[in-house]
PDB file of C-alpha atoms in Angstrom:
ATOM      1  CA  MET A 136     -40.979 -28.291  45.473  1.00  0.00           C
ATOM      2  CA  LYS A 137     -37.832 -30.414  45.736  1.00  0.00           C
ATOM      3  CA  GLU A 138     -36.065 -31.291  42.483  1.00  0.00           C
ATOM      4  CA  THR A 139     -36.340 -34.837  41.153  1.00  0.00           C
ATOM      5  CA  LEU A 140     -32.817 -36.234  41.143  1.00  0.00           C
ATOM      6  CA  ILE A 141     -33.217 -39.462  39.152  1.00  0.00           C
ATOM      7  CA  SER A 142     -35.676 -40.643  36.505  1.00  0.00           C
ATOM      8  CA  ILE A 143     -35.531 -44.430  36.094  1.00  0.00           C
ATOM      9  CA  ILE A 144     -36.867 -45.362  32.654  1.00  0.00           C
ATOM     10  CA  ILE A 145     -38.007 -48.961  32.121  1.00  0.00           C
ATOM     11  CA  PRO A 146     -39.140 -50.058  28.637  1.00  0.00           C
ATOM     12  CA  CYS A 147     -41.492 -53.045  28.756  1.00  0.00           C
ATOM     13  CA  TYR A 148     -42.579 -55.458  26.075  1.00  0.00           C
ATOM     14  CA  ASN A 149     -44.255 -58.727  27.118  1.00  0.00           C
ATOM     15  CA  SER A 150     -42.490 -58.584  30.466  1.00  0.00           C
ATOM     16  CA  GLU A 151     -45.096 -60.382  32.585  1.00  0.00           C
ATOM     17  CA  ARG A 152     -42.498 -62.844  33.930  1.00  0.00           C
ATOM     18  CA  PHE A 153     -40.130 -60.196  35.283  1.00  0.00           C
ATOM     19  CA  ILE A 154     -41.704 -56.793  35.787  1.00  0.00           C
ATOM     20  CA  SER A 155     -43.245 -57.422  39.228  1.00  0.00           C
ATOM     21  CA  SER A 156     -39.983 -58.577  40.779  1.00  0.00           C
ATOM     22  CA  THR A 157     -38.132 -55.674  39.138  1.00  0.00           C
ATOM     23  CA  LEU A 158     -40.538 -53.077  40.497  1.00  0.00           C
ATOM     24  CA  ASP A 159     -40.660 -54.728  43.933  1.00  0.00           C
ATOM     25  CA  MET A 160     -36.857 -54.621  43.985  1.00  0.00           C
ATOM     26  CA  LEU A 161     -36.925 -50.894  43.231  1.00  0.00           C
ATOM     27  CA  LEU A 162     -39.623 -50.188  45.823  1.00  0.00           C
ATOM     28  CA  LYS A 163     -37.356 -51.623  48.536  1.00  0.00           C
ATOM     29  CA  GLN A 164     -34.853 -48.855  47.843  1.00  0.00           C
ATOM     30  CA  ASP A 165     -34.850 -45.169  48.744  1.00  0.00           C
ATOM     31  CA  LEU A 166     -36.984 -43.627  45.990  1.00  0.00           C
ATOM     32  CA  SER A 167     -37.316 -40.201  47.570  1.00  0.00           C
ATOM     33  CA  ASP A 168     -36.477 -37.535  44.959  1.00  0.00           C
ATOM     34  CA  CYS A 169     -36.823 -40.207  42.241  1.00  0.00           C
ATOM     35  CA  GLU A 170     -39.400 -41.199  39.653  1.00  0.00           C
ATOM     36  CA  ILE A 171     -39.949 -44.483  37.804  1.00  0.00           C
ATOM     37  CA  ILE A 172     -41.275 -44.162  34.255  1.00  0.00           C
ATOM     38  CA  ILE A 173     -42.472 -47.448  32.757  1.00  0.00           C
ATOM     39  CA  VAL A 174     -43.087 -47.397  29.017  1.00  0.00           C
ATOM     40  CA  ASN A 175     -45.343 -50.267  27.990  1.00  0.00           C
ATOM     41  CA  ASP A 176     -44.396 -50.798  24.356  1.00  0.00           C
ATOM     42  CA  GLY A 177     -47.573 -52.455  23.078  1.00  0.00           C
ATOM     43  CA  SER A 178     -47.309 -55.620  25.168  1.00  0.00           C
ATOM     44  CA  THR A 179     -49.693 -58.414  24.150  1.00  0.00           C
ATOM     45  CA  ASP A 180     -49.372 -60.499  27.342  1.00  0.00           C
ATOM     46  CA  ASN A 181     -50.394 -59.532  30.910  1.00  0.00           C
ATOM     47  CA  THR A 182     -47.733 -56.838  31.327  1.00  0.00           C
ATOM     48  CA  LEU A 183     -50.198 -53.933  31.323  1.00  0.00           C
ATOM     49  CA  SER A 184     -52.510 -55.678  33.786  1.00  0.00           C
ATOM     50  CA  ILE A 185     -49.576 -56.160  36.170  1.00  0.00           C
ATOM     51  CA  LEU A 186     -48.427 -52.565  35.734  1.00  0.00           C
ATOM     52  CA  ASN A 187     -51.876 -51.271  36.627  1.00  0.00           C
ATOM     53  CA  ASN A 188     -51.356 -52.684  40.131  1.00  0.00           C
ATOM     54  CA  TYR A 189     -48.455 -50.256  40.616  1.00  0.00           C
ATOM     55  CA  GLU A 190     -49.951 -47.168  38.993  1.00  0.00           C
ATOM     56  CA  SER A 191     -51.319 -45.740  42.247  1.00  0.00           C
ATOM     57  CA  ILE A 192     -47.914 -45.866  43.963  1.00  0.00           C
ATOM     58  CA  ASN A 193     -46.143 -42.543  44.343  1.00  0.00           C
ATOM     59  CA  ASN A 194     -43.134 -42.014  42.071  1.00  0.00           C
ATOM     60  CA  ILE A 195     -44.398 -44.512  39.468  1.00  0.00           C
ATOM     61  CA  SER A 196     -45.940 -43.474  36.161  1.00  0.00           C
ATOM     62  CA  ILE A 197     -46.971 -45.719  33.286  1.00  0.00           C
ATOM     63  CA  VAL A 198     -46.944 -44.683  29.639  1.00  0.00           C
ATOM     64  CA  ASN A 199     -48.701 -46.862  27.062  1.00  0.00           C
ATOM     65  CA  GLN A 200     -47.788 -46.787  23.390  1.00  0.00           C
ATOM     66  CA  LYS A 201     -48.183 -49.082  20.423  1.00  0.00           C
ATOM     67  CA  ASN A 202     -45.296 -51.455  19.752  1.00  0.00           C
ATOM     68  CA  LEU A 203     -42.530 -49.256  18.311  1.00  0.00           C
ATOM     69  CA  GLY A 204     -39.445 -50.998  19.711  1.00  0.00           C
ATOM     70  CA  VAL A 205     -37.131 -50.461  22.658  1.00  0.00           C
ATOM     71  CA  SER A 206     -35.394 -47.427  21.123  1.00  0.00           C
ATOM     72  CA  ILE A 207     -38.618 -45.443  20.772  1.00  0.00           C
ATOM     73  CA  ALA A 208     -39.741 -46.627  24.217  1.00  0.00           C
ATOM     74  CA  ARG A 209     -36.576 -45.177  25.759  1.00  0.00           C
ATOM     75  CA  ASN A 210     -37.007 -41.962  23.767  1.00  0.00           C
ATOM     76  CA  THR A 211     -40.560 -41.694  25.118  1.00  0.00           C
ATOM     77  CA  GLY A 212     -39.169 -42.082  28.622  1.00  0.00           C
ATOM     78  CA  ILE A 213     -36.631 -39.322  28.006  1.00  0.00           C
ATOM     79  CA  SER A 214     -39.390 -36.972  26.835  1.00  0.00           C
ATOM     80  CA  LYS A 215     -41.376 -37.621  30.046  1.00  0.00           C
ATOM     81  CA  ALA A 216     -38.447 -37.492  32.480  1.00  0.00           C
ATOM     82  CA  LYS A 217     -38.086 -34.673  35.015  1.00  0.00           C
ATOM     83  CA  GLY A 218     -35.022 -35.895  36.887  1.00  0.00           C
ATOM     84  CA  LYS A 219     -31.645 -34.201  36.948  1.00  0.00           C
ATOM     85  CA  TYR A 220     -30.215 -37.554  35.839  1.00  0.00           C
ATOM     86  CA  ILE A 221     -31.717 -40.363  33.770  1.00  0.00           C
ATOM     87  CA  TYR A 222     -31.141 -44.080  34.222  1.00  0.00           C
ATOM     88  CA  PHE A 223     -32.233 -46.839  31.814  1.00  0.00           C
ATOM     89  CA  LEU A 224     -33.159 -50.188  33.331  1.00  0.00           C
ATOM     90  CA  ASP A 225     -34.459 -53.186  31.395  1.00  0.00           C
ATOM     91  CA  SER A 226     -37.524 -54.908  32.793  1.00  0.00           C
ATOM     92  CA  ASP A 227     -35.638 -58.036  33.926  1.00  0.00           C
ATOM     93  CA  ASP A 228     -32.421 -56.540  35.303  1.00  0.00           C
ATOM     94  CA  ILE A 229     -31.367 -55.859  38.889  1.00  0.00           C
ATOM     95  CA  ILE A 230     -29.710 -53.068  40.814  1.00  0.00           C
ATOM     96  CA  PRO A 231     -28.242 -54.062  44.213  1.00  0.00           C
ATOM     97  CA  GLN A 232     -29.739 -52.932  47.499  1.00  0.00           C
ATOM     98  CA  ASN A 233     -28.941 -49.321  48.505  1.00  0.00           C
ATOM     99  CA  THR A 234     -27.720 -48.466  45.001  1.00  0.00           C
ATOM    100  CA  ILE A 235     -30.145 -45.583  44.512  1.00  0.00           C
ATOM    101  CA  MET A 236     -29.040 -43.988  47.782  1.00  0.00           C
ATOM    102  CA  LYS A 237     -25.452 -44.255  46.542  1.00  0.00           C
ATOM    103  CA  TRP A 238     -26.374 -42.677  43.209  1.00  0.00           C
ATOM    104  CA  LYS A 239     -28.002 -39.723  44.931  1.00  0.00           C
ATOM    105  CA  SER A 240     -24.886 -39.072  47.018  1.00  0.00           C
ATOM    106  CA  TRP A 241     -22.741 -39.160  43.848  1.00  0.00           C
ATOM    107  CA  ILE A 242     -25.050 -36.757  42.042  1.00  0.00           C
ATOM    108  CA  GLU A 243     -25.002 -34.311  44.930  1.00  0.00           C
ATOM    109  CA  THR A 244     -21.186 -34.468  45.007  1.00  0.00           C
ATOM    110  CA  ASN A 245     -20.582 -34.327  41.235  1.00  0.00           C
ATOM    111  CA  ILE A 246     -23.348 -31.953  40.276  1.00  0.00           C
ATOM    112  CA  ASN A 247     -22.322 -30.817  36.805  1.00  0.00           C
ATOM    113  CA  VAL A 248     -20.889 -33.886  35.068  1.00  0.00           C
ATOM    114  CA  ASP A 249     -22.468 -35.170  31.856  1.00  0.00           C
ATOM    115  CA  LEU A 250     -22.288 -38.828  32.904  1.00  0.00           C
ATOM    116  CA  ILE A 251     -21.643 -40.875  35.999  1.00  0.00           C
ATOM    117  CA  THR A 252     -20.655 -44.442  35.173  1.00  0.00           C
ATOM    118  CA  PHE A 253     -19.959 -47.434  37.405  1.00  0.00           C
ATOM    119  CA  GLY A 254     -19.068 -51.128  37.558  1.00  0.00           C
ATOM    120  CA  TYR A 255     -21.488 -53.926  36.775  1.00  0.00           C
ATOM    121  CA  ILE A 256     -21.768 -57.684  36.454  1.00  0.00           C
ATOM    122  CA  SER A 257     -23.475 -59.957  33.954  1.00  0.00           C
ATOM    123  CA  CYS A 258     -25.028 -63.254  34.935  1.00  0.00           C
ATOM    124  CA  SER A 259     -26.749 -65.930  32.885  1.00  0.00           C
ATOM    125  CA  ASN A 260     -29.425 -68.446  33.801  1.00  0.00           C
ATOM    126  CA  SER A 261     -26.634 -70.886  34.512  1.00  0.00           C
ATOM    127  CA  LYS A 262     -25.374 -68.436  37.187  1.00  0.00           C
ATOM    128  CA  ARG A 263     -22.077 -67.760  35.451  1.00  0.00           C
ATOM    129  CA  ILE A 264     -20.956 -64.317  36.522  1.00  0.00           C
ATOM    130  CA  ARG A 265     -18.597 -61.964  34.755  1.00  0.00           C
ATOM    131  CA  TYR A 266     -17.341 -58.764  36.341  1.00  0.00           C
ATOM    132  CA  TYR A 267     -17.001 -55.492  34.407  1.00  0.00           C
ATOM    133  CA  VAL A 268     -15.022 -53.290  36.754  1.00  0.00           C
ATOM    134  CA  ASN A 269     -12.174 -50.871  36.089  1.00  0.00           C
ATOM    135  CA  PRO A 270     -10.540 -50.496  39.541  1.00  0.00           C
ATOM    136  CA  SER A 271      -7.559 -48.478  38.288  1.00  0.00           C
ATOM    137  CA  PHE A 272      -9.961 -45.729  37.163  1.00  0.00           C
ATOM    138  CA  ASP A 273     -11.986 -45.543  40.392  1.00  0.00           C
ATOM    139  CA  LYS A 274     -13.068 -41.965  41.174  1.00  0.00           C
ATOM    140  CA  THR A 275     -11.544 -40.685  37.938  1.00  0.00           C
ATOM    141  CA  LEU A 276     -12.951 -37.634  36.177  1.00  0.00           C
ATOM    142  CA  PHE A 277     -12.506 -38.102  32.414  1.00  0.00           C
ATOM    143  CA  LYS A 278     -12.272 -34.841  30.474  1.00  0.00           C
ATOM    144  CA  GLY A 279     -13.123 -34.228  26.842  1.00  0.00           C
ATOM    145  CA  ASN A 280     -13.482 -37.445  24.829  1.00  0.00           C
ATOM    146  CA  GLU A 281     -10.839 -39.314  26.814  1.00  0.00           C
ATOM    147  CA  LEU A 282     -13.210 -42.106  27.860  1.00  0.00           C
ATOM    148  CA  LEU A 283     -14.343 -42.669  24.260  1.00  0.00           C
ATOM    149  CA  LYS A 284     -10.808 -43.721  23.307  1.00  0.00           C
ATOM    150  CA  TYR A 285     -10.760 -46.369  26.047  1.00  0.00           C
ATOM    151  CA  PHE A 286     -14.236 -47.581  25.097  1.00  0.00           C
ATOM    152  CA  LEU A 287     -13.470 -47.930  21.384  1.00  0.00           C
ATOM    153  CA  THR A 288     -10.309 -49.931  22.102  1.00  0.00           C
ATOM    154  CA  LYS A 289     -12.071 -52.299  24.514  1.00  0.00           C
ATOM    155  CA  ARG A 290     -10.028 -51.109  27.493  1.00  0.00           C
ATOM    156  CA  PHE A 291     -12.926 -49.740  29.526  1.00  0.00           C
ATOM    157  CA  TYR A 292     -16.150 -51.514  30.446  1.00  0.00           C
ATOM    158  CA  ILE A 293     -19.268 -49.427  30.017  1.00  0.00           C
ATOM    159  CA  HIS A 294     -22.860 -50.270  29.137  1.00  0.00           C
ATOM    160  CA  ASN A 295     -26.062 -48.426  28.367  1.00  0.00           C
ATOM    161  CA  SER A 296     -27.312 -49.332  31.879  1.00  0.00           C
ATOM    162  CA  SER A 297     -24.052 -48.668  33.732  1.00  0.00           C
ATOM    163  CA  CYS A 298     -24.491 -44.902  33.400  1.00  0.00           C
ATOM    164  CA  LEU A 299     -26.439 -42.066  34.932  1.00  0.00           C
ATOM    165  CA  TYR A 300     -27.033 -39.469  32.205  1.00  0.00           C
ATOM    166  CA  ASN A 301     -27.390 -35.764  32.912  1.00  0.00           C
ATOM    167  CA  ARG A 302     -30.805 -34.976  31.432  1.00  0.00           C
ATOM    168  CA  ASN A 303     -29.854 -31.464  30.280  1.00  0.00           C
ATOM    169  CA  PHE A 304     -26.794 -32.913  28.562  1.00  0.00           C
ATOM    170  CA  ILE A 305     -29.017 -35.410  26.707  1.00  0.00           C
ATOM    171  CA  ILE A 306     -31.558 -32.774  25.692  1.00  0.00           C
ATOM    172  CA  ASN A 307     -29.054 -30.053  24.750  1.00  0.00           C
ATOM    173  CA  ASN A 308     -27.193 -32.471  22.477  1.00  0.00           C
ATOM    174  CA  GLU A 309     -30.461 -33.820  21.007  1.00  0.00           C
ATOM    175  CA  LEU A 310     -29.419 -37.384  21.796  1.00  0.00           C
ATOM    176  CA  VAL A 311     -31.991 -40.071  20.997  1.00  0.00           C
ATOM    177  CA  TYR A 312     -31.907 -43.788  20.309  1.00  0.00           C
ATOM    178  CA  LYS A 313     -32.146 -44.691  16.631  1.00  0.00           C
ATOM    179  CA  ALA A 314     -35.556 -46.047  15.689  1.00  0.00           C
ATOM    180  CA  GLY A 315     -36.062 -49.469  14.148  1.00  0.00           C
ATOM    181  CA  VAL A 316     -32.763 -50.925  15.348  1.00  0.00           C
ATOM    182  CA  LYS A 317     -33.211 -54.351  16.954  1.00  0.00           C
ATOM    183  CA  ILE A 318     -29.628 -55.127  18.020  1.00  0.00           C
ATOM    184  CA  ALA A 319     -26.750 -52.890  19.232  1.00  0.00           C
ATOM    185  CA  GLU A 320     -28.924 -49.787  19.514  1.00  0.00           C
ATOM    186  CA  ASP A 321     -27.384 -49.297  22.964  1.00  0.00           C
ATOM    187  CA  ILE A 322     -23.790 -49.449  21.660  1.00  0.00           C
ATOM    188  CA  ASP A 323     -24.608 -46.955  18.923  1.00  0.00           C
ATOM    189  CA  TRP A 324     -26.173 -44.711  21.592  1.00  0.00           C
ATOM    190  CA  LEU A 325     -23.104 -44.949  23.851  1.00  0.00           C
ATOM    191  CA  ILE A 326     -20.690 -44.057  21.058  1.00  0.00           C
ATOM    192  CA  ARG A 327     -22.698 -40.957  20.206  1.00  0.00           C
ATOM    193  CA  VAL A 328     -23.071 -40.024  23.891  1.00  0.00           C
ATOM    194  CA  LEU A 329     -19.363 -40.412  24.648  1.00  0.00           C
ATOM    195  CA  SER A 330     -18.401 -38.472  21.510  1.00  0.00           C
ATOM    196  CA  VAL A 331     -20.017 -35.304  22.922  1.00  0.00           C
ATOM    197  CA  ALA A 332     -19.559 -35.838  26.677  1.00  0.00           C
ATOM    198  CA  LYS A 333     -17.080 -33.376  28.185  1.00  0.00           C
ATOM    199  CA  ASN A 334     -16.820 -34.787  31.703  1.00  0.00           C
ATOM    200  CA  VAL A 335     -17.536 -38.309  32.946  1.00  0.00           C
ATOM    201  CA  TYR A 336     -17.041 -39.516  36.500  1.00  0.00           C
ATOM    202  CA  TYR A 337     -16.337 -43.218  37.133  1.00  0.00           C
ATOM    203  CA  PHE A 338     -16.858 -45.312  40.259  1.00  0.00           C
ATOM    204  CA  LYS A 339     -15.804 -48.952  40.477  1.00  0.00           C
ATOM    205  CA  ASP A 340     -18.803 -49.846  42.690  1.00  0.00           C
ATOM    206  CA  ILE A 341     -21.038 -52.541  41.157  1.00  0.00           C
ATOM    207  CA  CYS A 342     -24.437 -50.913  40.743  1.00  0.00           C
ATOM    208  CA  TRP A 343     -26.145 -53.031  38.092  1.00  0.00           C
ATOM    209  CA  ASN A 344     -26.670 -56.745  37.404  1.00  0.00           C
ATOM    210  CA  TYR A 345     -27.186 -57.540  33.724  1.00  0.00           C
ATOM    211  CA  VAL A 346     -29.297 -60.697  33.508  1.00  0.00           C
ATOM    212  CA  ILE A 347     -28.707 -62.691  30.297  1.00  0.00           C
ATOM    213  CA  ARG A 348     -31.489 -65.194  29.790  1.00  0.00           C
ATOM    214  CA  ASN A 349     -31.234 -68.315  27.649  1.00  0.00           C
ATOM    215  CA  ASN A 350     -33.968 -67.055  25.344  1.00  0.00           C
ATOM    216  CA  SER A 351     -32.577 -63.546  24.921  1.00  0.00           C
ATOM    217  CA  THR A 352     -31.805 -62.236  21.429  1.00  0.00           C
ATOM    218  CA  VAL A 353     -28.062 -61.969  21.904  1.00  0.00           C
ATOM    219  CA  HIS A 354     -27.717 -65.197  23.870  1.00  0.00           C
ATOM    220  CA  ILE A 355     -29.019 -67.579  21.244  1.00  0.00           C
ATOM    221  CA  GLU A 356     -26.006 -68.069  18.993  1.00  0.00           C
ATOM    222  CA  SER A 357     -27.843 -70.566  16.790  1.00  0.00           C
ATOM    223  CA  LYS A 358     -30.313 -67.853  15.739  1.00  0.00           C
ATOM    224  CA  TYR A 359     -27.968 -65.463  13.947  1.00  0.00           C
ATOM    225  CA  SER A 360     -29.950 -63.325  11.521  1.00  0.00           C
ATOM    226  CA  ALA A 361     -29.622 -60.364   9.185  1.00  0.00           C
ATOM    227  CA  ASP A 362     -30.426 -58.139  12.196  1.00  0.00           C
ATOM    228  CA  PHE A 363     -26.994 -58.942  13.643  1.00  0.00           C
ATOM    229  CA  PHE A 364     -25.227 -57.980  10.429  1.00  0.00           C
ATOM    230  CA  ASN A 365     -27.350 -54.845  10.164  1.00  0.00           C
ATOM    231  CA  SER A 366     -26.160 -53.894  13.645  1.00  0.00           C
ATOM    232  CA  PHE A 367     -22.592 -54.047  12.348  1.00  0.00           C
ATOM    233  CA  LEU A 368     -23.539 -51.788   9.425  1.00  0.00           C
ATOM    234  CA  LEU A 369     -25.190 -49.345  11.847  1.00  0.00           C
ATOM    235  CA  LEU A 370     -22.073 -49.140  14.018  1.00  0.00           C
ATOM    236  CA  LYS A 371     -19.880 -48.841  10.943  1.00  0.00           C
ATOM    237  CA  ASP A 372     -21.889 -45.842   9.705  1.00  0.00           C
ATOM    238  CA  THR A 373     -21.847 -44.164  13.136  1.00  0.00           C
ATOM    239  CA  LEU A 374     -18.084 -44.646  13.495  1.00  0.00           C
ATOM    240  CA  THR A 375     -17.382 -43.571   9.909  1.00  0.00           C
ATOM    241  CA  ASN A 376     -19.177 -40.296  10.633  1.00  0.00           C
ATOM    242  CA  LEU A 377     -17.348 -39.944  13.932  1.00  0.00           C
ATOM    243  CA  LYS A 378     -13.857 -40.285  12.451  1.00  0.00           C
ATOM    244  CA  LYS A 379     -14.754 -37.639   9.853  1.00  0.00           C
ATOM    245  CA  GLN A 380     -15.728 -35.269  12.658  1.00  0.00           C
ATOM    246  CA  LYS A 381     -12.858 -36.158  14.999  1.00  0.00           C
ATOM    247  CA  ALA A 382      -9.737 -37.054  13.030  1.00  0.00           C
ATOM    248  CA  GLU A 383      -7.857 -37.937  16.231  1.00  0.00           C
ATOM    249  CA  PHE A 384     -10.189 -40.940  16.630  1.00  0.00           C
ATOM    250  CA  TYR A 385      -9.499 -42.334  13.148  1.00  0.00           C
ATOM    251  CA  LEU A 386      -7.516 -45.394  14.326  1.00  0.00           C
ATOM    252  CA  TYR A 387      -9.820 -46.072  17.267  1.00  0.00           C
ATOM    253  CA  CYS A 388     -12.943 -45.987  15.105  1.00  0.00           C
ATOM    254  CA  ASN A 389     -11.282 -48.352  12.633  1.00  0.00           C
ATOM    255  CA  PHE A 390     -10.445 -50.693  15.493  1.00  0.00           C
ATOM    256  CA  PHE A 391     -14.033 -50.824  16.782  1.00  0.00           C
ATOM    257  CA  ILE A 392     -15.380 -51.430  13.269  1.00  0.00           C
ATOM    258  CA  CYS A 393     -12.913 -54.308  12.821  1.00  0.00           C
ATOM    259  CA  VAL A 394     -13.841 -55.822  16.187  1.00  0.00           C
ATOM    260  CA  SER A 395     -17.555 -55.544  15.423  1.00  0.00           C
ATOM    261  CA  TYR A 396     -17.059 -57.231  12.049  1.00  0.00           C
ATOM    262  CA  SER A 397     -14.961 -60.022  13.625  1.00  0.00           C
ATOM    263  CA  ILE A 398     -17.448 -60.702  16.412  1.00  0.00           C
ATOM    264  CA  ASN A 399     -20.301 -60.872  13.915  1.00  0.00           C
ATOM    265  CA  LEU A 400     -18.317 -63.187  11.652  1.00  0.00           C
ATOM    266  CA  PHE A 401     -17.513 -65.653  14.445  1.00  0.00           C
ATOM    267  CA  ARG A 402     -21.082 -65.485  15.740  1.00  0.00           C
ATOM    268  CA  TYR A 403     -22.329 -66.382  12.271  1.00  0.00           C
ATOM    269  CA  LEU A 404     -19.799 -69.209  11.922  1.00  0.00           C
ATOM    270  CA  LYS A 405     -20.888 -70.647  15.283  1.00  0.00           C
ATOM    271  CA  SER A 406     -24.573 -70.464  14.371  1.00  0.00           C
ATOM    272  CA  LYS A 407     -26.591 -73.045  12.485  1.00  0.00           C
ATOM    273  CA  LEU A 408     -27.598 -70.558   9.830  1.00  0.00           C
ATOM    274  CA  TYR A 409     -26.495 -70.968   6.218  1.00  0.00           C
ATOM    275  CA  ASP A 410     -27.392 -67.784   4.375  1.00  0.00           C
ATOM    276  CA  LEU A 411     -25.724 -66.960   1.055  1.00  0.00           C
ATOM    277  CA  VAL A 412     -26.931 -63.347   1.200  1.00  0.00           C
ATOM    278  CA  ILE A 413     -25.308 -62.769   4.589  1.00  0.00           C
ATOM    279  CA  GLU A 414     -22.137 -64.547   3.460  1.00  0.00           C
ATOM    280  CA  LYS A 415     -21.974 -62.258   0.423  1.00  0.00           C
ATOM    281  CA  GLN A 416     -22.272 -59.251   2.729  1.00  0.00           C
ATOM    282  CA  PHE A 417     -19.421 -60.526   4.891  1.00  0.00           C
ATOM    283  CA  LYS A 418     -17.274 -60.874   1.758  1.00  0.00           C
ATOM    284  CA  ILE A 419     -18.150 -57.349   0.601  1.00  0.00           C
ATOM    285  CA  GLU A 420     -17.380 -55.797   3.981  1.00  0.00           C
ATOM    286  CA  LYS A 421     -14.161 -57.709   4.687  1.00  0.00           C
ATOM    287  CA  HIS A 422     -12.215 -54.699   3.390  1.00  0.00           C
ATOM    288  CA  VAL A 423     -12.818 -52.989   6.755  1.00  0.00           C
ATOM    289  CA  LEU A 424     -10.197 -55.323   8.264  1.00  0.00           C
ATOM    290  CA  LEU A 425      -7.519 -53.716   6.078  1.00  0.00           C
ATOM    291  CA  ALA A 426      -7.862 -50.283   7.676  1.00  0.00           C
ATOM    292  CA  PRO A 427      -4.993 -49.135   9.930  1.00  0.00           C
ATOM    293  CA  ILE A 428      -5.612 -49.857  13.622  1.00  0.00           C
ATOM    294  CA  PRO A 429      -3.764 -49.224  16.881  1.00  0.00           C
ATOM    295  CA  ASN A 430      -1.857 -52.058  18.557  1.00  0.00           C
ATOM    296  CA  VAL A 431      -3.952 -52.812  21.637  1.00  0.00           C
ATOM    297  CA  GLY A 432      -3.532 -56.489  22.376  1.00  0.00           C
ATOM    298  CA  PHE A 433      -5.609 -59.608  21.719  1.00  0.00           C
ATOM    299  CA  TYR A 434      -8.183 -58.107  19.377  1.00  0.00           C
ATOM    300  CA  SER A 435      -5.470 -56.584  17.209  1.00  0.00           C
ATOM    301  CA  LEU A 436      -3.933 -60.039  16.737  1.00  0.00           C
ATOM    302  CA  ILE A 437      -7.298 -61.541  15.752  1.00  0.00           C
ATOM    303  CA  ILE A 438      -7.907 -58.769  13.221  1.00  0.00           C
ATOM    304  CA  LYS A 439      -4.474 -59.169  11.672  1.00  0.00           C
ATOM    305  CA  ALA A 440      -4.960 -62.950  11.440  1.00  0.00           C
ATOM    306  CA  LEU A 441      -8.343 -62.543   9.734  1.00  0.00           C
ATOM    307  CA  ARG A 442      -6.766 -60.313   7.115  1.00  0.00           C
ATOM    308  CA  LEU A 443      -4.736 -63.284   5.925  1.00  0.00           C
ATOM    309  CA  ILE A 444      -7.479 -65.923   5.884  1.00  0.00           C
ATOM    310  CA  PRO A 445      -9.744 -66.164   2.804  1.00  0.00           C
ATOM    311  CA  ILE A 446     -13.278 -65.799   4.056  1.00  0.00           C
ATOM    312  CA  GLU A 447     -14.468 -68.567   1.724  1.00  0.00           C
ATOM    313  CA  LEU A 448     -12.194 -70.909   3.673  1.00  0.00           C
ATOM    314  CA  LEU A 449     -13.891 -69.987   6.935  1.00  0.00           C
ATOM    315  CA  PHE A 450     -17.320 -70.645   5.445  1.00  0.00           C
ATOM    316  CA  LYS A 451     -16.138 -73.972   4.019  1.00  0.00           C
ATOM    317  CA  PHE A 452     -14.860 -75.246   7.368  1.00  0.00           C
ATOM    318  CA  ARG A 453     -17.442 -73.553   9.572  1.00  0.00           C
ATOM    319  CA  HIS A 454     -18.514 -76.912  11.046  1.00  0.00           C
ATOM    320  CA  TYR A 455     -15.452 -76.655  13.281  1.00  0.00           C
ATOM    321  CA  PHE A 456     -16.970 -73.566  14.917  1.00  0.00           C
ATOM    322  CA  ILE A 457     -20.391 -75.098  15.644  1.00  0.00           C
ATOM    323  CA  LYS A 458     -20.695 -76.616  19.093  1.00  0.00           C
TER     324      LYS A 458
END
């Protein structure tokens, strides 16, 4: 029996508006030697009813579980996957025509790499498109943790869904998504993946369209919540552990922690939320900005500027940040 090359894992929660078009898009591609694993994470709308219409199609399997969150849904998919490589696709995202055929040719050429990563674009409901492509690195084989350094210093674009993951690499390193995390679980996952990956191949080809909808969690700036700050604390803990294990990444981990703190701070300032508990947490954690960091451009300047500004002053004049 021929080996399954790619397992496409799709977590679903109340995805009735998107899942049909996503699956129809996939079915128009070359799915030979591939499997699609859809994990229905306790949907309460018509998602399951729609999925049942696809259950009889070859290469598609549906797993039902109670609502445990996207991290556990992806972990369930990993446990069911048989493919040589694993790909994670959200239920409302798009991969361009003929992408799967391209992936299979890459896998057959670069058989033993831990990851294959590629370019992607993001687009919002308003059709604004941003490109995440690293042309100077096209067809580059990154050895050791070389790519992690570029990722932590914001010099290389990579996303949870812009990678094909070697399944044996994932299993042998016991890599799983952290349960109960609502925001940034994918960034935490990527940091841990890249910290143990020994060889990563990059192609500049755009193979994924990230669709940002107006009602998505990260898109609604006015709905900042404690979950966002908790995501910063999660990344801080992961990176603190990483720099203890790999001293050569000390400055780079500090840099990513500072950037994460800064992004969260500005997102809070731009929101319409006034929360004294969150503001106290920002004050407590501001010390992270004082850690030594590498000089890598725009973000370094922002971090150094924030060191000098009393955070109380930012909270006092936050109305200037609100649109």
